[in-house]
CSV table of C-alpha atoms and ligand atoms in Angstrom, one decimal:
chain,number,residue,atom,x,y,z
A,113,MET,CA,89.8,97.5,90.3
A,114,GLU,CA,88.0,100.6,91.5
A,115,LYS,CA,86.4,103.4,89.6
A,116,LEU,CA,84.8,106.8,90.6
A,117,VAL,CA,81.2,107.3,89.5
A,118,ILE,CA,80.1,110.9,89.3
A,119,LYS,CA,76.6,112.3,88.5
A,120,GLY,CA,77.3,115.7,87.2
A,121,GLY,CA,75.7,119.1,87.1
A,122,THR,CA,76.8,120.3,90.6
A,123,LYS,CA,77.9,123.7,91.7
A,124,LEU,CA,80.5,123.0,94.4
A,125,LYS,CA,79.8,125.0,97.5
A,126,GLY,CA,81.2,124.9,101.1
A,127,GLU,CA,84.6,124.7,102.8
A,128,VAL,CA,87.6,122.4,102.3
A,129,THR,CA,90.8,122.2,104.4
A,130,ILE,CA,94.1,121.7,102.6
A,131,ASN,CA,96.5,118.9,103.5
A,132,GLY,CA,100.3,119.0,103.7
A,133,ALA,CA,102.1,119.3,100.4
A,134,LYS,CA,102.8,116.0,98.7
A,135,ASN,CA,105.9,117.3,96.9
A,136,ALA,CA,107.3,118.6,100.2
A,137,ALA,CA,106.5,115.4,102.1
A,138,VAL,CA,108.1,113.0,99.6
A,139,ALA,CA,111.4,115.0,99.9
A,140,ILE,CA,111.3,115.6,103.7
A,141,LEU,CA,110.8,111.9,104.4
A,142,PRO,CA,114.0,110.8,102.7
A,143,ALA,CA,115.7,113.9,104.1
A,144,THR,CA,115.2,112.3,107.6
A,145,LEU,CA,118.1,109.9,106.6
A,146,LEU,CA,120.4,112.9,107.2
A,147,ILE,CA,119.5,112.8,110.9
A,148,ASN,CA,121.5,110.6,113.3
A,149,GLY,CA,118.6,110.7,115.8
A,150,GLU,CA,114.8,111.0,115.7
A,151,CYS,CA,112.3,113.7,114.7
A,152,THR,CA,108.5,114.2,114.4
A,153,ILE,CA,106.8,115.2,111.2
A,154,GLU,CA,103.3,116.6,111.3
A,155,ASN,CA,100.7,117.5,108.6
A,156,LEU,CA,101.8,114.6,106.4
A,157,PRO,CA,99.2,113.9,103.7
A,158,ASN,CA,97.9,110.3,104.0
A,159,ILE,CA,98.6,109.3,100.4
A,160,SER,CA,100.2,106.4,98.7
A,161,ASP,CA,103.4,108.2,97.9
A,162,VAL,CA,103.9,108.9,101.6
A,163,GLN,CA,103.1,105.4,102.5
A,164,ILE,CA,105.6,104.0,100.0
A,165,SER,CA,108.2,106.5,101.3
A,166,CYS,CA,107.7,105.2,104.8
A,167,GLU,CA,108.0,101.6,103.6
A,168,ILE,CA,111.3,102.4,101.9
A,169,LEU,CA,112.7,104.1,105.0
A,170,SER,CA,111.7,101.2,107.2
A,171,ALA,CA,113.4,98.8,104.7
A,172,LEU,CA,116.6,100.9,105.1
A,173,GLY,CA,116.4,100.5,108.9
A,174,ALA,CA,114.4,103.5,110.1
A,175,LYS,CA,111.9,103.1,112.9
A,176,ILE,CA,108.6,104.8,112.1
A,177,GLU,CA,105.7,105.3,114.5
A,178,TRP,CA,102.4,106.8,113.3
A,179,ILE,CA,101.1,109.2,115.9
A,180,GLY,CA,97.7,110.1,114.5
A,181,LYS,CA,96.5,110.0,110.9
A,182,ASN,CA,99.0,112.7,109.6
A,183,SER,CA,102.0,112.6,111.9
A,184,ILE,CA,105.0,110.2,112.4
A,185,LYS,CA,107.9,109.9,114.8
A,186,ILE,CA,110.9,108.6,112.9
A,187,ASP,CA,114.1,107.3,114.3
A,188,THR,CA,117.0,107.1,111.7
A,189,ARG,CA,119.8,106.2,114.0
A,190,ASN,CA,120.1,102.7,112.8
A,191,ILE,CA,120.4,102.6,109.0
A,192,THR,CA,121.2,99.0,108.2
A,193,THR,CA,121.6,98.9,104.4
A,194,THR,CA,122.4,101.1,101.4
A,195,ASN,CA,120.3,99.1,98.9
A,196,ALA,CA,116.9,100.6,98.6
A,197,PRO,CA,114.1,98.1,97.7
A,198,LEU,CA,114.0,98.2,93.9
A,199,ASP,CA,110.3,97.2,93.7
A,200,LEU,CA,109.2,100.1,95.8
A,201,THR,CA,111.6,102.8,94.5
A,202,SER,CA,110.4,102.4,90.9
A,203,LYS,CA,106.8,103.1,92.0
A,204,PHE,CA,107.2,106.8,92.3
A,205,ARG,CA,109.4,109.8,91.3
A,206,ALA,CA,110.7,111.0,94.6
A,207,SER,CA,112.8,107.9,95.2
A,208,TYR,CA,115.6,109.8,93.6
A,209,TYR,CA,115.9,111.9,96.9
A,210,LEU,CA,117.3,108.7,98.5
A,211,ILE,CA,120.5,109.4,96.5
A,212,GLY,CA,121.3,112.8,97.9
A,213,SER,CA,120.3,111.7,101.4
A,214,MET,CA,122.2,108.5,101.5
A,215,LEU,CA,125.3,109.9,99.8
A,216,SER,CA,125.4,112.4,102.8
A,217,ARG,CA,124.6,109.8,105.4
A,218,LYS,CA,126.4,106.7,104.2
A,219,GLY,CA,128.5,107.7,101.2
A,220,GLU,CA,126.7,105.1,99.0
A,221,ILE,CA,123.3,104.0,97.7
A,222,GLN,CA,121.8,101.7,95.1
A,223,VAL,CA,118.2,102.6,94.0
A,224,GLY,CA,115.9,101.7,91.1
A,225,MET,CA,115.3,104.3,88.4
A,226,PRO,CA,112.5,106.6,89.6
A,227,GLY,CA,109.0,106.0,88.3
A,228,GLY,CA,106.3,108.7,88.6
A,229,CYS,CA,103.7,110.3,86.2
A,230,ASN,CA,104.2,109.6,82.5
A,231,LEU,CA,104.8,113.2,81.3
A,232,GLY,CA,107.3,112.4,78.6
A,233,ALA,CA,111.1,112.4,79.1
A,234,ARG,CA,112.1,112.9,82.7
A,235,PRO,CA,115.9,112.9,82.7
A,236,ILE,CA,118.0,113.2,85.9
A,237,ASP,CA,121.2,114.6,84.3
A,238,GLN,CA,121.1,117.7,86.5
A,239,HIS,CA,120.9,115.6,89.7
A,240,ILE,CA,123.9,113.5,88.5
A,241,LYS,CA,125.8,116.7,87.5
A,242,GLY,CA,125.4,118.0,91.1
A,243,PHE,CA,126.4,114.8,92.8
A,244,GLU,CA,129.5,114.5,90.6
A,245,LEU,CA,130.6,118.1,91.2
A,246,LEU,CA,130.3,117.4,94.9
A,247,GLY,CA,132.7,114.4,94.5
A,248,ALA,CA,130.4,111.4,94.0
A,249,THR,CA,130.6,108.7,91.4
A,250,VAL,CA,127.3,107.8,89.8
A,251,ASP,CA,126.5,104.9,87.6
A,252,VAL,CA,123.2,104.4,85.8
A,253,SER,CA,122.7,101.0,84.3
A,254,GLN,CA,120.3,98.1,84.2
A,255,GLY,CA,117.5,100.2,85.5
A,256,LYS,CA,119.5,101.1,88.7
A,257,ILE,CA,121.4,104.1,90.0
A,258,THR,CA,124.5,103.3,92.0
A,259,ALA,CA,126.2,106.3,93.7
A,260,SER,CA,129.1,106.5,96.1
A,261,ALA,CA,131.5,109.2,97.5
A,262,ASP,CA,134.4,108.9,99.9
A,263,LYS,CA,133.9,112.5,100.8
A,264,LEU,CA,131.5,115.3,99.6
A,265,VAL,CA,133.1,118.7,99.2
A,266,GLY,CA,131.1,121.9,98.7
A,267,THR,CA,131.3,123.7,95.4
A,268,SER,CA,129.4,126.0,93.1
A,269,ILE,CA,126.8,124.3,90.9
A,270,TYR,CA,124.9,126.0,88.1
A,271,MET,CA,121.7,124.3,87.1
A,272,ASP,CA,121.4,124.1,83.3
A,273,ILE,CA,117.6,123.9,83.7
A,274,VAL,CA,115.4,125.0,86.6
A,275,SER,CA,114.6,121.7,88.3
A,276,VAL,CA,112.7,121.1,91.5
A,277,GLY,CA,114.1,117.6,92.0
A,278,ALA,CA,117.7,118.4,91.2
A,279,THR,CA,117.6,121.5,93.4
A,280,ILE,CA,116.4,119.5,96.4
A,281,ASN,CA,118.7,116.6,95.7
A,282,VAL,CA,121.8,118.7,95.5
A,283,MET,CA,120.7,120.4,98.7
A,284,LEU,CA,120.4,117.0,100.4
A,285,ALA,CA,123.9,116.0,99.2
A,286,SER,CA,125.4,119.3,100.4
A,287,VAL,CA,124.1,119.6,104.0
A,288,LEU,CA,126.8,117.4,105.5
A,289,ALA,CA,129.5,118.1,102.9
A,290,GLU,CA,132.8,119.8,103.7
A,291,GLY,CA,132.6,123.5,103.1
A,292,THR,CA,130.0,125.6,101.2
A,293,THR,CA,127.9,124.8,98.2
A,294,VAL,CA,126.1,127.4,96.1
A,295,ILE,CA,123.3,126.2,93.8
A,296,ASP,CA,122.8,128.8,91.0
A,297,ASN,CA,119.7,128.9,88.8
A,298,ALA,CA,117.9,127.0,91.6
A,299,ALA,CA,114.1,126.3,91.5
A,300,LYS,CA,112.0,128.4,93.9
A,301,GLU,CA,108.9,126.3,94.5
A,302,PRO,CA,107.3,126.5,98.0
A,303,HIS,CA,108.1,122.8,98.6
A,304,ILE,CA,111.8,123.6,98.1
A,305,VAL,CA,111.6,126.2,100.8
A,306,ASP,CA,109.8,123.7,103.0
A,307,VAL,CA,112.6,121.1,102.7
A,308,ALA,CA,115.2,123.8,103.5
A,309,ASN,CA,113.2,124.9,106.5
A,310,PHE,CA,112.9,121.3,107.7
A,311,LEU,CA,116.7,120.7,107.4
A,312,ASN,CA,117.5,123.9,109.1
A,313,THR,CA,115.1,123.0,112.0
A,314,MET,CA,117.2,119.8,112.3
A,315,GLY,CA,120.5,121.6,112.4
A,316,ALA,CA,121.5,122.4,108.8
A,317,ASP,CA,122.7,125.8,107.5
A,318,ILE,CA,120.8,126.6,104.3
A,319,ARG,CA,120.2,130.1,103.1
A,320,GLY,CA,118.4,131.6,100.1
A,321,ALA,CA,115.8,128.8,99.5
A,322,GLY,CA,113.0,130.3,97.5
A,323,THR,CA,115.4,132.4,95.4
A,324,ASP,CA,117.5,131.3,92.4
A,325,MET,CA,120.6,131.1,94.5
A,326,ILE,CA,120.8,128.7,97.5
A,327,LYS,CA,123.9,128.6,99.8
A,328,ILE,CA,124.5,125.5,101.9
A,329,ASN,CA,127.2,125.7,104.6
A,330,GLY,CA,128.1,122.0,105.4
A,331,VAL,CA,127.6,121.0,109.1
A,332,LYS,CA,129.0,118.0,111.0
A,333,GLU,CA,125.7,116.3,111.7
A,334,LEU,CA,121.9,116.9,112.0
A,335,LYS,CA,120.8,116.3,115.6
A,336,GLY,CA,117.0,116.1,114.9
A,337,ASN,CA,115.0,116.0,118.2
A,338,ALA,CA,112.6,118.5,116.7
A,339,THR,CA,109.1,118.6,115.3
A,340,TYR,CA,108.3,119.9,111.8
A,341,SER,CA,104.9,120.5,110.1
A,342,ILE,CA,104.7,120.2,106.3
A,343,VAL,CA,103.7,123.3,104.4
A,344,PRO,CA,100.1,123.4,103.0
A,345,ASP,CA,99.8,122.0,99.5
A,346,GLN,CA,99.8,124.8,96.9
A,347,ILE,CA,98.7,122.4,94.1
A,348,GLU,CA,95.8,120.9,96.1
A,349,ALA,CA,94.6,124.4,97.0
A,350,GLY,CA,94.8,125.4,93.4
A,351,THR,CA,92.9,122.3,92.4
A,352,PHE,CA,89.9,123.3,94.6
A,353,MET,CA,90.2,127.0,93.4
A,354,LEU,CA,89.8,125.9,89.8
A,355,ALA,CA,87.0,123.4,90.7
A,356,ALA,CA,85.1,126.4,92.1
A,357,VAL,CA,85.4,128.3,88.9
A,358,ALA,CA,84.7,125.3,86.6
A,359,SER,CA,81.5,124.4,88.5
A,360,ARG,CA,80.3,128.0,88.9
A,361,GLY,CA,80.4,127.3,92.6
A,362,ASP,CA,81.7,129.0,95.8
A,363,ILE,CA,84.4,127.4,97.9
A,364,LEU,CA,86.3,128.6,100.9
A,365,ILE,CA,89.7,126.9,100.8
A,366,LYS,CA,91.2,126.8,104.4
A,367,ASN,CA,94.7,126.1,105.7
A,368,CYS,CA,96.6,127.4,102.6
A,369,ILE,CA,99.3,130.1,102.0
A,370,THR,CA,97.7,132.5,99.6
A,371,LYS,CA,101.1,134.0,98.6
A,372,HIS,CA,101.8,130.6,96.9
A,373,LEU,CA,98.6,130.9,94.9
A,374,GLU,CA,99.1,134.3,93.3
A,375,SER,CA,99.5,133.0,89.7
A,376,ILE,CA,96.3,131.0,90.0
A,377,THR,CA,94.4,134.0,91.6
A,378,ALA,CA,95.6,136.3,88.8
A,379,LYS,CA,94.3,134.0,86.1
A,380,ILE,CA,91.0,133.4,87.8
A,381,LEU,CA,90.4,137.1,88.1
A,382,GLU,CA,91.5,137.6,84.5
A,383,ILE,CA,88.8,135.2,83.2
A,384,GLY,CA,86.0,136.7,85.3
A,385,GLY,CA,86.1,134.7,88.5
A,386,ASN,CA,86.1,136.2,92.0
A,387,VAL,CA,88.7,135.7,94.8
A,388,GLU,CA,88.7,136.9,98.4
A,389,ASP,CA,92.2,136.5,100.0
A,390,HIS,CA,92.2,135.9,103.8
A,391,GLY,CA,95.9,135.2,104.1
A,392,ASP,CA,95.6,131.6,105.4
A,393,SER,CA,92.4,130.8,103.5
A,394,ILE,CA,91.0,131.9,100.2
A,395,ARG,CA,87.4,132.1,98.9
A,396,VAL,CA,86.8,131.5,95.2
A,397,TRP,CA,83.5,131.8,93.4
A,398,CYS,CA,82.2,132.3,89.8
A,399,ASN,CA,78.6,133.1,88.8
A,400,GLU,CA,78.9,133.1,85.1
A,401,ARG,CA,80.7,131.5,82.2
A,402,PRO,CA,84.5,132.4,82.4
A,403,ASN,CA,86.2,134.2,79.6
A,404,LYS,CA,88.9,132.7,77.4
A,405,ALA,CA,92.6,132.8,78.4
A,406,SER,CA,96.1,132.2,77.3
A,407,ILE,CA,98.2,130.2,79.8
A,408,LYS,CA,101.9,129.3,79.8
A,409,THR,CA,103.2,127.0,82.5
A,410,LEU,CA,106.4,128.1,84.1
A,411,PRO,CA,108.6,127.3,87.2
A,412,TYR,CA,107.4,129.1,90.4
A,413,PRO,CA,106.2,131.8,90.7
A,414,GLY,CA,104.7,131.2,87.2
A,415,PHE,CA,101.5,129.3,86.5
A,416,PRO,CA,102.3,125.7,87.9
A,417,THR,CA,102.4,122.8,85.4
A,418,ASP,CA,100.7,120.7,88.1
A,419,LEU,CA,97.5,122.8,87.7
A,420,GLN,CA,97.5,122.8,83.9
A,421,PRO,CA,95.0,120.0,83.4
A,422,GLN,CA,92.7,121.5,86.0
A,423,MET,CA,92.8,124.8,84.2
A,424,GLY,CA,92.2,122.9,81.0
A,425,VAL,CA,88.8,121.8,82.3
A,426,VAL,CA,87.9,125.5,83.1
A,427,LEU,CA,88.9,126.6,79.6
A,428,SER,CA,87.0,123.7,77.9
A,429,THR,CA,83.7,125.3,78.8
A,430,ALA,CA,84.9,129.0,78.8
A,431,ASN,CA,83.7,131.7,76.4
A,432,GLY,CA,85.7,131.7,73.2
A,433,ASN,CA,89.0,130.1,72.2
A,434,SER,CA,91.9,129.6,74.7
A,435,ARG,CA,95.4,128.3,74.5
A,436,ILE,CA,97.7,126.5,76.9
A,437,VAL,CA,101.5,126.2,76.3
A,438,GLU,CA,103.0,123.5,78.5
A,439,SER,CA,106.7,124.6,78.8
A,440,ILE,CA,107.8,122.1,81.5
A,441,TRP,CA,106.8,118.6,80.2
A,442,ASP,CA,106.8,117.1,76.7
A,443,SER,CA,103.6,115.2,77.1
A,444,ARG,CA,101.1,116.6,79.6
A,445,PHE,CA,98.0,116.9,77.3
A,446,GLN,CA,96.8,113.2,77.4
A,447,TYR,CA,93.8,114.4,79.5
A,448,THR,CA,92.5,116.5,76.6
A,449,GLU,CA,91.6,113.3,74.7
A,450,GLU,CA,89.5,112.2,77.7
A,451,LEU,CA,87.8,115.6,77.8
A,452,ASN,CA,87.1,115.4,74.1
A,453,LYS,CA,85.2,112.1,74.8
A,454,MET,CA,83.1,114.3,77.1
A,455,GLY,CA,82.3,116.8,74.4
A,456,ALA,CA,85.1,119.2,74.7
A,457,ASN,CA,86.7,120.6,71.6
A,458,ILE,CA,90.5,120.6,72.2
A,459,MET,CA,93.3,120.2,69.8
A,460,ALA,CA,96.7,119.4,71.4
A,461,GLN,CA,99.8,119.5,69.3
A,462,GLY,CA,103.2,119.0,71.1
A,463,LYS,CA,103.5,121.5,73.8
A,464,THR,CA,100.5,123.6,72.9
A,465,ALA,CA,96.7,122.9,73.2
A,466,PHE,CA,93.9,125.0,71.6
A,467,PHE,CA,90.5,125.0,73.4
A,468,GLU,CA,87.3,126.0,71.7
A,469,GLY,CA,85.0,126.6,74.6
A,470,VAL,CA,81.8,124.5,74.4
A,471,ASP,CA,78.5,125.1,76.3
A,472,HIS,CA,78.8,122.0,78.5
A,473,LEU,CA,80.5,118.6,78.9
A,474,VAL,CA,78.7,115.3,78.8
A,475,GLY,CA,79.5,112.4,81.1
A,476,ALA,CA,81.5,109.4,79.7
A,477,PRO,CA,83.9,106.7,80.8
A,478,VAL,CA,87.4,108.2,81.0
A,479,TYR,CA,90.9,107.1,82.0
A,480,SER,CA,93.3,109.0,84.3
A,481,SER,CA,96.8,109.1,82.8
A,482,ASP,CA,98.5,110.8,85.7
A,483,LEU,CA,97.8,112.4,89.1
A,484,ARG,CA,96.8,115.9,88.0
A,485,ALA,CA,94.9,114.6,84.9
A,486,GLY,CA,92.9,112.5,87.3
A,487,ALA,CA,92.0,115.5,89.4
A,488,ALA,CA,91.0,117.4,86.3
A,489,LEU,CA,88.7,114.5,85.2
A,490,ILE,CA,87.0,114.5,88.6
A,491,ILE,CA,86.2,118.3,88.1
A,492,ALA,CA,85.0,117.5,84.5
A,493,GLY,CA,82.7,114.8,85.8
A,494,ILE,CA,81.3,117.1,88.4
A,495,ILE,CA,80.4,119.8,85.9
A,496,ALA,CA,79.3,117.5,83.1
A,497,GLU,CA,75.7,116.6,82.3
A,498,GLY,CA,75.0,112.9,83.0
A,499,THR,CA,77.3,110.2,84.5
A,500,THR,CA,81.1,110.0,84.3
A,501,GLU,CA,83.2,106.9,85.3
A,502,ILE,CA,86.9,107.5,86.0
A,503,TYR,CA,89.4,104.6,85.9
A,504,ASN,CA,93.0,104.3,86.9
A,505,LEU,CA,92.4,105.7,90.4
A,506,GLN,CA,95.9,104.6,91.5
A,507,HIS,CA,97.2,107.8,89.9
A,508,ILE,CA,94.8,110.0,91.9
A,509,ASP,CA,95.4,108.2,95.2
A,510,ARG,CA,99.1,109.0,94.9
A,511,GLY,CA,98.6,112.6,95.6
A,512,TYR,CA,95.1,113.4,96.9
A,513,GLU,CA,93.9,112.2,100.3
A,514,ASN,CA,90.2,111.1,100.4
A,515,ILE,CA,89.5,113.1,97.3
A,516,GLU,CA,86.0,111.8,96.6
A,517,GLU,CA,84.9,112.4,100.3
A,518,ARG,CA,86.2,116.0,100.1
A,519,PHE,CA,84.4,116.8,96.9
A,520,ARG,CA,81.2,115.0,98.3
A,521,LYS,CA,81.3,117.5,101.2
A,522,LEU,CA,81.2,120.3,98.7
A,523,GLY,CA,78.0,118.8,97.2
A,524,ALA,CA,79.4,116.5,94.5
A,525,ASN,CA,77.5,113.3,93.7
A,526,ILE,CA,80.6,111.0,93.6
A,527,GLU,CA,81.1,107.4,94.7
A,528,ARG,CA,84.1,105.1,94.6
A,529,VAL,CA,82.9,101.6,93.6
A,530,LYS,CA,84.6,98.3,93.0
A,531,GLU,CA,84.5,97.4,89.3
B,606,LIG,C1,108.6,117.9,90.4
B,606,LIG,O1,109.0,116.9,89.5
B,606,LIG,C2,107.2,117.5,90.8
B,606,LIG,N1,107.3,116.1,91.4
B,606,LIG,C3,106.3,117.5,89.6
B,606,LIG,O2,105.0,117.2,90.1
B,606,LIG,C4,106.3,118.8,89.0
B,606,LIG,O3,105.5,118.7,87.8
B,606,LIG,C5,107.7,119.3,88.6
B,606,LIG,O4,108.5,119.2,89.8
B,606,LIG,C6,107.7,120.7,88.1
B,606,LIG,O5,107.2,121.6,89.1
B,606,LIG,C7,107.8,116.0,92.7
B,606,LIG,O6,108.1,117.0,93.3
B,606,LIG,C8,107.8,114.6,93.3
B,606,LIG,P1,111.8,119.0,87.5
B,606,LIG,P2,110.6,116.9,89.0
B,606,LIG,O7,113.1,118.4,87.8
B,606,LIG,O8,111.4,117.3,90.1
B,606,LIG,C9,113.8,118.8,83.2
B,606,LIG,C10,102.9,116.2,90.5
B,606,LIG,O9,101.9,116.2,89.8
B,606,LIG,N2,114.9,118.1,83.9
B,606,LIG,O10,111.4,120.4,88.1
B,606,LIG,O11,110.8,115.6,88.4
B,606,LIG,C11,112.5,118.0,83.2
B,606,LIG,O12,112.5,117.0,82.1
B,606,LIG,C12,104.3,116.0,89.8
B,606,LIG,O13,102.9,116.4,91.7
B,606,LIG,C13,116.0,117.8,83.2
B,606,LIG,O14,116.1,118.1,82.0
B,606,LIG,O15,110.6,118.0,87.9
B,606,LIG,C14,111.4,119.0,83.1
B,606,LIG,O16,111.3,119.4,81.7
B,606,LIG,C15,104.2,115.7,88.4
B,606,LIG,N3,117.1,117.2,83.9
B,606,LIG,C16,112.0,120.2,83.9
B,606,LIG,O17,113.4,120.0,84.0
B,606,LIG,C17,117.0,116.9,85.2
B,606,LIG,O18,118.0,116.4,85.8
B,606,LIG,C18,111.5,120.4,85.3
B,606,LIG,O19,111.6,119.1,85.9
B,606,LIG,C19,115.8,117.3,85.9
B,606,LIG,C20,114.8,117.9,85.2
């Protein structure tokens, strides 16, 4: 077992380059199953979710060649089975994208119930609703999802709830369907636009991604034979922006799309931080104690739920009393118990957490409950007085490439050690 050991009290300073977006990569990789050919994908983050996705695609018959640390050439001409390996698919959330992709490619799929971060109930009813409206039959039993369709026919689908996964999955199931599909009340996250751009590069006809109405005109097949580069990770960029504010440091975040960061920038300016927007990079610095804030997480372009724990660390040592309302997930405040072990004063009740800003945090052994909570605990350890040990690193490694090395380059005293 490994742990991170952090000696705190550092003001993070320097430059960091943002990787490709995890939540785009884990959708674009299964989307390659729609291609009867090969393609090249660049700017892939080298994280365990991507590695598992590649293992699953290989098990289905795809040929994958790594060309460099962050690029692959993938040939999906020869898909030999429609049974995804259950042990792998239950390891992460995005395995459900295999359903939309394989319904389009092969008309059938069996996959384990998706895993992923423990954020409370994570139903997939909107995914299933979309597949059934397109003409598929879906069965969920004994921890498996079995879906099949003789033919997929385009139709209008209204999403009862704004869902990133369901929006992408229905898009994947519509690309090769007969006729036109309209997804209404669609999610608008940058990674949804990236999946649509990837599919259109490979020959699909998708319009309106990034708005709440997406129109997909079914095409006969996707040729591939193209190269696509994954969009920079909005959440990773936001993580480093908030680390700069929490540590009273000064960080230049390179290779990002600042348009995707507007809600984070607005909140940082509101609490007294400073931001310089250079279009494809952004400088964030903070010289004094931030002021209190009230945050509500919302679908894009609102404040992202995936940056809620990191903002929680900023507010735990801000001036005055703050509040966060988590409107997306039922249970995304487990990290506050860990921060309280470090001297924070947070009371979480259901979907709301109240923060009474304290002067400083104190190092302690803490446990990461999910990917973004893990990132938040790293920031907390960097700003705390004394030494912090962080366990359950598997969560963090799912979504952040070489996280300790990148914080070390910003001045953090952080080591990964074998327990
Ligand atoms: C994606 O999860 C991300 N994961 C999550 O990021 C992120 O928190 C979430 O979108 C919201 O932005 C990936 O992209 C792999 P949703 P997803 O469907 O697609 C409800 C991270 O840290 N809902 O947008 O599973 C659901 O319960 C991870 O990178 C239904 O009710 O999220 C939630 O309340 C954590 N029925 C809300 O919608 C459904 O069929 C939004 O969920 C689907 C969702």
